[in-house]
């Protein structure tokens, strides 16, 4: 059988640019995983791992012009957006290098033996060890920060796990370029290049999740694709953790007091958030609850003006464009749904931004209107007009898990303590992994306290894919009971020769 070519495609024209690779066969996936598995021992030294991560960041920065040019040619995201994304990517690599040096991610805990305890307690020493080879499934909408050099890869390598990345078909040339830089960085740090491998192709992705030497997986993408891989990970003879970020509607609630206080300001902020990256952010606000009445009308009037002035944009590929256009058409055709600014086709290769509106009472009927509660990838949002907080709460009660939920409050509500605003926060806390007040969810800060995840279907686990604690996904705890000090791992020895942070209890 002839090898299937992997083409780089220009989304601005739909034309093929160059053949980058061929789709990996089953045997080639096996070779990649086995090579990564054989290299896992080389990542054991923390100092070397940290040096590798910093070297990778340095090489990516040095090749910035080339990387950004390649990514823009395949994604049409633009040099400005991609410059920021590259800075986020290299900053993330350096942050994980710092975490490796500091060592608290090992979560070292020591309980001294206590013969007087009831029952008696033996000596226990606990820390975390890497799982093994991690399969990473790259995202379409972040060709750097959630792709080959992105957060899943960086956190897995920081944990001491080699990585095999299933490249996304929307940016194969960018993937190969970034992989070559990571592999060069590995060699420069004294590691085998095979601590990072890349494979291409749909079938290769299925082979990867089923490979017996793959110990965990990270995924960012659609609910359908992520659920299929999640099920495959669970169906293996030895199931493995699958940390998937899937779909999210990211609801926004504008309170009556906030609409009265600053309707136009909120509408402008929403328009910017919905159209950022041509609406292709996983935390794009896709459902906005706005009060009925004059203040809500001021909001929709301002939103109509802002979105109506937005230039058409290019989506990541033509398949996504077709899905967006058909998805908007299906939603707009529902009785009672209107489109003050009609989103959809903006030209042969572009799409126009817009929004739909629907009364909350109609949405609560369910049935065909449930499609309005599903993510539509692209520059569109649904504005739901509600009569009171009870009705808004009923709409929120229809929603599945989300990555984020946003509340737009008045100044008095934000400072008011217990009351309706606090009740809203309690309700959306049950729905989402990140709660935003008087801001917008697009723009996920890479910080130790960040959580980018949420209840299913936003994610398949309770972990985060952004921030320092993302490393925890690729580690498992091991406790050593009554093990003589010379036989303990160096990290757990009494003298603490590595100077690692540890929690010690008992006498």
Coordinates of C-alpha atoms in Angstrom, one line a residue:
X1 CA 0.0 0.0 0.0
X2 CA 1.4 3.5 -0.9
X3 CA 2.2 5.8 1.9
X4 CA -0.4 8.5 2.5
X5 CA 1.2 12.0 2.1
X6 CA 0.8 14.7 4.8
X7 CA 0.4 18.1 3.2
X8 CA 0.8 21.5 4.6
X9 CA -2.3 23.6 3.4
X10 CA -2.8 27.3 3.3
X11 CA -6.2 28.0 4.9
X12 CA -6.3 31.4 3.2
X13 CA -6.6 29.7 -0.2
X14 CA -7.3 26.1 0.6
X15 CA -4.3 25.1 -1.6
X16 CA -1.6 22.6 -0.7
X17 CA 1.8 24.2 0.1
X18 CA 4.2 21.3 0.4
X19 CA 4.3 17.6 1.4
X20 CA 5.7 17.5 4.9
X21 CA 5.7 13.8 5.8
X22 CA 3.7 10.6 5.3
X23 CA 1.2 9.1 7.7
X24 CA 2.9 6.7 10.1
X25 CA 2.2 3.0 9.7
X26 CA 1.5 0.7 12.6
X27 CA 5.1 -0.4 12.6
X28 CA 6.4 3.2 12.5
X29 CA 4.2 4.1 15.5
X30 CA 5.6 1.0 17.3
X31 CA 9.2 2.1 16.5
X32 CA 8.6 5.6 17.8
X33 CA 7.0 4.5 21.1
X34 CA 9.7 1.9 21.7
X35 CA 12.5 4.4 21.0
X36 CA 10.9 6.9 23.4
X37 CA 10.5 4.1 26.0
X38 CA 14.1 3.2 25.7
X39 CA 15.1 6.8 26.3
X40 CA 13.1 7.2 29.5
X41 CA 16.0 6.4 31.9
X42 CA 18.0 9.3 30.5
X43 CA 15.4 11.8 31.9
X44 CA 15.9 10.6 35.5
X45 CA 18.4 13.3 36.3
X46 CA 16.5 16.5 37.4
X47 CA 19.3 18.9 36.5
X48 CA 19.6 17.5 33.0
X49 CA 15.8 17.7 32.5
X50 CA 15.8 21.3 33.6
X51 CA 18.7 22.1 31.2
X52 CA 16.8 20.4 28.4
X53 CA 13.7 22.4 28.9
X54 CA 15.6 25.7 29.0
X55 CA 17.6 24.7 25.9
X56 CA 14.3 24.0 24.1
X57 CA 13.0 27.4 25.0
X58 CA 16.2 29.1 23.9
X59 CA 16.2 27.3 20.5
X60 CA 12.5 28.2 19.9
X61 CA 13.2 31.8 20.7
X62 CA 16.3 31.8 18.4
X63 CA 14.1 30.4 15.6
X64 CA 11.2 32.7 16.3
X65 CA 10.9 34.3 12.9
X66 CA 11.0 30.9 11.1
X67 CA 8.5 29.3 13.6
X68 CA 6.1 32.2 13.4
X69 CA 6.3 32.3 9.6
X70 CA 5.6 28.5 9.3
X71 CA 2.7 28.6 11.8
X72 CA 1.1 31.6 10.1
X73 CA 1.3 30.0 6.7
X74 CA -0.6 26.9 8.0
X75 CA -3.1 28.6 10.4
X76 CA -3.7 32.2 9.3
X77 CA -3.6 33.2 12.9
X78 CA -1.3 36.2 12.2
X79 CA 2.2 37.1 13.3
X80 CA 0.9 39.2 16.2
X81 CA -1.1 36.4 17.8
X82 CA 1.6 33.8 17.1
X83 CA 4.4 36.0 18.6
X84 CA 2.5 36.1 21.8
X85 CA 1.8 32.3 21.6
X86 CA 5.5 31.6 21.1
X87 CA 6.4 33.7 24.1
X88 CA 3.8 31.8 26.2
X89 CA 5.2 28.5 24.9
X90 CA 8.9 29.3 25.8
X91 CA 7.9 30.9 29.1
X92 CA 6.0 27.7 29.9
X93 CA 9.1 25.5 29.2
X94 CA 11.2 27.7 31.5
X95 CA 8.6 27.7 34.2
X96 CA 8.6 23.9 34.2
X97 CA 12.4 23.9 34.3
X98 CA 12.1 26.1 37.4
X99 CA 9.6 23.6 38.9
X100 CA 11.9 20.7 38.3
X101 CA 14.8 22.6 40.0
X102 CA 12.6 23.5 43.0
X103 CA 11.3 20.0 43.5
X104 CA 8.0 20.5 45.3
X105 CA 6.1 18.7 42.5
X106 CA 7.6 15.4 44.0
X107 CA 5.3 16.0 47.0
X108 CA 7.8 14.4 49.4
X109 CA 6.1 13.3 52.7
X110 CA 7.8 11.5 55.6
X111 CA 6.0 10.0 58.6
X112 CA 8.3 9.0 61.3
X113 CA 7.8 5.6 63.0
X114 CA 5.8 5.8 66.2
X115 CA 5.5 2.6 68.2
X116 CA 3.3 4.4 70.7
X117 CA 0.6 5.2 68.1
X118 CA -2.5 3.1 68.1
X119 CA -2.1 1.1 66.0
X120 CA 1.7 1.5 65.8
X121 CA 2.9 3.4 62.8
X122 CA 5.9 2.3 60.7
X123 CA 8.3 4.6 59.0
X124 CA 6.8 5.8 55.7
X125 CA 8.4 7.9 53.0
X126 CA 6.4 8.9 49.9
X127 CA 7.2 10.7 46.7
X128 CA 6.1 10.7 43.0
X129 CA 7.7 8.9 40.1
X130 CA 7.1 9.4 36.3
X131 CA 4.6 7.2 34.6
X132 CA 6.5 6.5 31.3
X133 CA 5.9 7.3 27.7
X134 CA 3.1 10.0 27.3
X135 CA 1.1 10.3 24.1
X136 CA 0.3 13.9 23.3
X137 CA -2.5 14.8 20.8
X138 CA -1.8 18.3 19.5
X139 CA -4.6 20.9 19.2
X140 CA -5.5 22.7 16.0
X141 CA -6.1 26.2 17.4
X142 CA -2.7 26.6 19.2
X143 CA 0.0 25.4 16.9
X144 CA 2.7 26.1 19.5
X145 CA 1.2 26.3 23.1
X146 CA -1.0 23.2 22.8
X147 CA 1.0 21.4 20.1
X148 CA 4.4 19.8 19.8
X149 CA 6.3 22.2 22.2
X150 CA 3.2 23.0 24.2
X151 CA 2.0 22.4 27.8
X152 CA 1.3 18.7 27.6
X153 CA 4.8 18.0 26.2
X154 CA 6.6 20.5 28.5
X155 CA 4.9 19.1 31.7
X156 CA 5.4 15.5 30.7
X157 CA 9.1 16.0 30.0
X158 CA 9.4 18.0 33.3
X159 CA 7.9 14.9 35.1
X160 CA 10.6 12.7 33.5
X161 CA 8.3 11.2 30.8
X162 CA 9.4 10.9 27.1
X163 CA 6.7 12.1 24.7
X164 CA 5.3 10.9 21.4
X165 CA 3.2 13.6 19.8
X166 CA 0.5 12.9 17.3
X167 CA 0.8 16.0 15.2
X168 CA -2.4 17.9 14.1
X169 CA -3.0 17.8 10.4
X170 CA -3.6 21.6 10.3
X171 CA 0.0 22.5 11.0
X172 CA 2.3 19.5 10.1
X173 CA 5.2 21.7 8.9
X174 CA 5.2 23.7 12.1
X175 CA 5.0 20.4 14.1
X176 CA 8.1 19.0 12.3
X177 CA 10.0 22.3 12.8
X178 CA 9.3 22.4 16.5
X179 CA 10.0 18.7 16.9
X180 CA 13.4 19.2 15.3
X181 CA 14.2 22.1 17.7
X182 CA 13.1 20.0 20.8
X183 CA 15.2 17.1 19.6
X184 CA 18.2 19.3 19.1
X185 CA 17.8 20.7 22.6
X186 CA 17.7 17.2 24.0
X187 CA 21.0 16.3 22.3
X188 CA 22.5 19.6 23.5
X189 CA 21.5 18.7 27.1
X190 CA 23.1 15.2 26.8
X191 CA 19.8 13.3 26.2
X192 CA 18.8 11.0 23.4
X193 CA 16.8 12.9 20.7
X194 CA 14.1 10.2 21.0
X195 CA 12.8 11.6 24.3
X196 CA 10.6 13.5 21.8
X197 CA 9.0 11.8 18.7
X198 CA 6.3 12.9 16.3
X199 CA 3.9 10.8 14.2
X200 CA 1.3 11.9 11.7
X201 CA -2.1 10.4 10.7
X202 CA -5.5 9.5 12.1
X203 CA -4.8 5.8 12.3
X204 CA -1.4 6.6 13.9
X205 CA -3.3 8.4 16.7
X206 CA -5.4 5.3 17.3
X207 CA -2.3 3.0 17.3
X208 CA -0.6 5.3 19.7
X209 CA -3.4 5.2 22.4
X210 CA -3.4 1.4 22.2
X211 CA 0.3 0.9 22.3
X212 CA 1.2 -1.2 25.5
X213 CA 4.2 1.0 26.2
X214 CA 2.2 4.2 26.3
X215 CA 1.5 5.0 30.0
X216 CA -0.8 8.1 29.7
X217 CA -2.2 10.6 27.2
X218 CA -3.0 14.3 26.9
X219 CA -5.5 15.6 24.4
X220 CA -7.0 19.0 23.4
X221 CA -9.7 18.9 20.8
X222 CA -13.4 18.1 20.1
X223 CA -15.8 16.1 22.3
X224 CA -16.2 13.5 19.6
X225 CA -12.5 12.9 19.0
X226 CA -11.6 13.1 22.6
X227 CA -14.3 10.8 23.8
X228 CA -13.3 8.2 21.2
X229 CA -9.7 8.2 22.5
X230 CA -10.8 8.3 26.1
X231 CA -12.9 5.2 25.5
X232 CA -9.9 3.5 23.7
X233 CA -7.6 4.3 26.7
X234 CA -10.1 2.7 29.1
X235 CA -10.7 -0.3 26.9
X236 CA -7.0 -1.3 26.8
X237 CA -6.0 -4.6 28.6
X238 CA -4.2 -2.2 31.0
X239 CA -6.2 1.1 31.0
X240 CA -4.2 4.3 31.2
X241 CA -5.0 7.9 32.3
X242 CA -6.4 10.0 29.6
X243 CA -6.3 13.7 30.3
X244 CA -8.5 15.3 27.7
X245 CA -9.7 18.9 27.2
X246 CA -12.8 18.6 25.1
X247 CA -15.6 21.1 24.4
X248 CA -16.9 24.1 26.4
X249 CA -19.6 26.7 26.1
X250 CA -18.1 29.1 28.7
X251 CA -21.3 30.8 29.8
X252 CA -21.5 34.5 30.8
X253 CA -24.1 36.0 33.0
X254 CA -24.7 39.8 32.8
X255 CA -26.7 40.8 35.9
X256 CA -29.4 43.5 35.6
X257 CA -27.4 45.9 37.8
X258 CA -24.2 45.4 35.6
X259 CA -26.2 46.0 32.4
X260 CA -27.7 49.2 33.9
X261 CA -24.2 50.3 35.0
X262 CA -22.1 49.6 31.9
X263 CA -24.0 47.8 29.1
X264 CA -21.9 49.2 26.3
X265 CA -18.6 48.4 28.0
X266 CA -19.6 44.8 28.6
X267 CA -20.8 44.4 25.0
X268 CA -17.5 45.7 23.7
X269 CA -15.6 43.3 25.9
X270 CA -17.7 40.4 24.8
X271 CA -17.3 41.3 21.1
X272 CA -13.5 41.3 21.5
X273 CA -13.5 37.9 23.4
X274 CA -15.9 36.2 20.9
X275 CA -13.8 37.3 17.9
X276 CA -10.3 36.8 19.4
X277 CA -8.5 34.3 17.1
X278 CA -11.6 34.3 14.8
X279 CA -13.6 32.7 17.7
X280 CA -11.3 29.7 17.8
X281 CA -10.4 29.7 21.5
X282 CA -11.5 26.9 23.7
X283 CA -12.7 29.4 26.3
X284 CA -14.6 31.6 23.8
X285 CA -17.9 32.8 25.5
X286 CA -20.5 30.8 23.6
X287 CA -23.7 31.6 25.7
X288 CA -24.4 34.9 27.3
X289 CA -27.3 35.5 29.6
X290 CA -28.6 39.1 29.4
X291 CA -31.6 40.6 31.1
X292 CA -34.7 41.6 29.3
X293 CA -35.6 45.3 29.2
X294 CA -34.1 48.6 28.2
X295 CA -30.6 48.0 29.7
X296 CA -30.4 44.6 28.0
X297 CA -31.4 46.3 24.8
X298 CA -28.6 48.8 25.2
X299 CA -26.3 45.8 25.5
X300 CA -27.5 44.1 22.4
X301 CA -27.4 47.4 20.4
X302 CA -23.8 47.9 21.3
X303 CA -22.9 44.3 20.6
X304 CA -24.6 44.6 17.2
X305 CA -22.5 47.6 16.4
X306 CA -19.2 46.0 17.5
X307 CA -19.7 42.7 15.7
X308 CA -21.1 44.4 12.7
X309 CA -17.8 46.3 12.3
X310 CA -15.7 43.2 12.6
X311 CA -13.8 42.2 9.4
X312 CA -14.3 38.6 8.2
X313 CA -11.6 36.2 9.2
X314 CA -10.0 32.9 8.1
X315 CA -10.6 29.7 10.1
X316 CA -7.9 27.1 10.7
X317 CA -9.1 24.9 7.8
X318 CA -12.0 24.7 5.3
X319 CA -13.6 21.8 7.1
X320 CA -14.0 23.9 10.2
X321 CA -15.3 26.7 8.0
X322 CA -18.0 24.4 6.6
X323 CA -18.9 23.1 10.1
X324 CA -19.2 26.7 11.3
X325 CA -21.4 27.9 8.5
X326 CA -23.7 24.8 8.7
X327 CA -23.8 25.0 12.5
X328 CA -24.8 28.7 12.5
X329 CA -27.4 28.0 9.8
X330 CA -29.0 25.2 11.9
X331 CA -29.2 27.3 15.0
X332 CA -30.5 30.4 13.2
X333 CA -33.3 28.4 11.6
X334 CA -34.9 27.5 14.9
X335 CA -38.3 29.3 15.6
X336 CA -37.8 32.2 18.0
X337 CA -34.1 32.6 17.3
X338 CA -33.0 35.8 15.6
X339 CA -29.6 37.0 14.2
X340 CA -29.1 40.7 14.7
X341 CA -25.7 40.3 13.1
X342 CA -25.8 37.2 10.9
X343 CA -22.7 35.0 11.4
X344 CA -21.5 32.7 8.7
X345 CA -19.9 32.8 5.3
X346 CA -17.9 35.9 4.8
X347 CA -16.5 34.9 1.4
X348 CA -15.0 31.8 -0.3
X349 CA -12.3 31.3 2.4
X350 CA -13.5 33.5 5.2
X351 CA -16.3 33.7 7.8
X352 CA -18.1 36.7 9.3
X353 CA -18.7 37.2 13.1
X354 CA -22.1 37.6 14.6
X355 CA -24.5 36.5 17.2
X356 CA -27.9 34.9 17.7
X357 CA -30.6 35.8 20.3
X358 CA -33.3 33.6 21.9
X359 CA -35.7 34.2 24.9
X360 CA -34.8 32.1 27.9
X361 CA -38.3 30.7 28.0
X362 CA -37.9 29.2 24.5
X363 CA -34.5 27.8 25.3
X364 CA -35.9 26.1 28.3
X365 CA -38.3 24.1 26.1
X366 CA -35.4 21.9 25.2
X367 CA -35.8 19.6 22.2
X368 CA -34.3 21.1 19.1
X369 CA -33.1 24.1 21.1
X370 CA -30.5 21.9 22.9
X371 CA -28.2 22.6 19.9
X372 CA -27.8 26.2 21.3
X373 CA -26.1 24.6 24.3
X374 CA -23.4 23.0 22.2
X375 CA -20.1 24.7 21.3
X376 CA -20.0 26.2 17.8
X377 CA -16.4 26.7 16.9
X378 CA -15.9 30.1 15.4
X379 CA -16.9 33.8 15.9
X380 CA -20.4 33.4 17.1
X381 CA -22.2 33.5 20.5
X382 CA -25.8 33.0 21.6
X383 CA -27.4 35.8 23.7
X384 CA -30.2 34.5 25.9
X385 CA -32.6 37.1 27.3
X386 CA -33.9 36.3 30.7
X387 CA -36.7 37.8 32.9
X388 CA -35.2 37.3 36.4
X389 CA -32.5 35.5 38.3
X390 CA -34.7 32.4 38.7
X391 CA -35.0 32.1 34.9
X392 CA -31.3 32.7 34.4
X393 CA -30.5 30.0 37.0
X394 CA -32.8 27.6 35.2
X395 CA -30.8 28.1 32.0
X396 CA -27.5 27.6 33.8
X397 CA -29.1 24.4 35.2
X398 CA -29.2 23.0 31.6
X399 CA -25.5 23.3 31.0
X400 CA -22.9 20.5 31.2
X401 CA -19.4 21.0 32.5
X402 CA -17.4 23.9 31.2
X403 CA -13.8 25.2 31.3
X404 CA -14.9 28.7 32.5
X405 CA -17.9 30.7 33.6
X406 CA -18.0 34.5 33.7
X407 CA -20.1 36.9 35.8
X408 CA -20.4 40.5 34.8
X409 CA -21.4 42.3 38.1
X410 CA -22.0 45.9 39.1
X411 CA -19.6 47.5 41.4
X412 CA -22.0 47.2 44.3
X413 CA -22.6 43.5 43.6
X414 CA -18.9 42.8 43.5
X415 CA -18.4 44.4 46.9
X416 CA -21.7 43.3 48.4
X417 CA -20.9 40.0 50.1
X418 CA -23.7 37.4 50.5
X419 CA -26.6 37.9 48.2
X420 CA -27.6 37.1 44.6
X421 CA -24.1 37.6 43.2
X422 CA -22.7 35.1 45.7
X423 CA -25.5 32.7 44.9
X424 CA -24.5 33.0 41.2
X425 CA -20.9 32.2 42.0
X426 CA -21.9 29.2 43.9
X427 CA -24.1 28.0 41.0
X428 CA -21.4 28.4 38.3
X429 CA -18.7 26.9 40.6
X430 CA -20.6 23.6 40.1
X431 CA -20.3 24.0 36.3
X432 CA -16.8 25.2 35.6
X433 CA -13.1 24.9 36.4
X434 CA -12.4 28.7 36.4
X435 CA -14.7 31.5 37.5
X436 CA -14.1 34.9 36.1
X437 CA -15.7 38.1 37.5
X438 CA -15.8 41.3 35.5
X439 CA -13.3 40.0 32.9
X440 CA -13.3 37.6 30.0
X441 CA -12.2 34.0 29.9
X442 CA -10.1 34.2 26.7
X443 CA -6.4 34.5 27.7
X444 CA -5.5 31.7 30.1
X445 CA -2.6 32.9 32.3
X446 CA 0.2 30.3 32.7
X447 CA 0.6 30.5 36.5
X448 CA 0.8 28.2 39.5
X449 CA -2.7 28.8 40.6
X450 CA -4.3 28.4 37.1
X451 CA -6.8 25.6 36.4
X452 CA -7.7 24.9 32.8
X453 CA -10.2 22.0 33.0
X454 CA -13.6 21.4 34.4
X455 CA -16.4 18.9 34.8
X456 CA -17.1 16.6 31.8
X457 CA -17.3 17.3 28.9
X458 CA -14.9 20.2 29.4
X459 CA -12.3 17.6 30.5
X460 CA -12.1 13.9 31.2
X461 CA -10.2 14.3 34.5
X462 CA -10.0 16.8 37.3
X463 CA -6.4 17.9 36.4
X464 CA -5.3 21.1 34.6
X465 CA -3.6 21.3 31.3
X466 CA -2.2 24.8 32.0
X467 CA -0.1 26.0 35.0
X468 CA 2.4 24.4 37.3
X469 CA 0.2 21.6 38.6
X470 CA -0.2 20.2 35.0
X471 CA 2.9 18.1 35.8
X472 CA 0.9 16.0 38.3
X473 CA -0.9 14.3 35.5
X474 CA 2.3 12.3 34.5
X475 CA 3.3 11.2 38.0
X476 CA 2.2 8.5 40.4
X477 CA 2.9 8.2 44.2
X478 CA 5.0 5.5 45.8
X479 CA 5.4 4.9 49.5
X480 CA 8.4 3.2 51.0
X481 CA 7.7 1.5 54.4
X482 CA 10.6 0.6 56.8
X483 CA 13.1 0.7 53.9
X484 CA 16.7 1.2 55.2
X485 CA 18.1 4.6 54.3
X486 CA 20.9 3.4 52.0
X487 CA 18.2 1.6 49.9
X488 CA 15.9 4.5 49.6
X489 CA 15.8 6.7 46.5
X490 CA 18.1 9.7 46.9
X491 CA 15.1 12.0 47.1
X492 CA 13.9 10.3 50.3
X493 CA 17.1 9.8 52.2
X494 CA 17.3 11.2 55.7
X495 CA 20.1 13.6 55.0
X496 CA 18.2 15.1 52.1
X497 CA 21.3 15.3 49.9
X498 CA 19.4 17.0 47.1
X499 CA 17.9 19.7 49.4
X500 CA 14.3 19.0 48.3
X501 CA 11.3 20.5 50.0
X502 CA 9.6 17.8 52.2
X503 CA 6.8 17.5 54.8
X504 CA 7.9 15.7 57.9
X505 CA 5.6 14.6 60.7
X506 CA 5.9 12.5 63.8
X507 CA 8.6 12.1 66.4

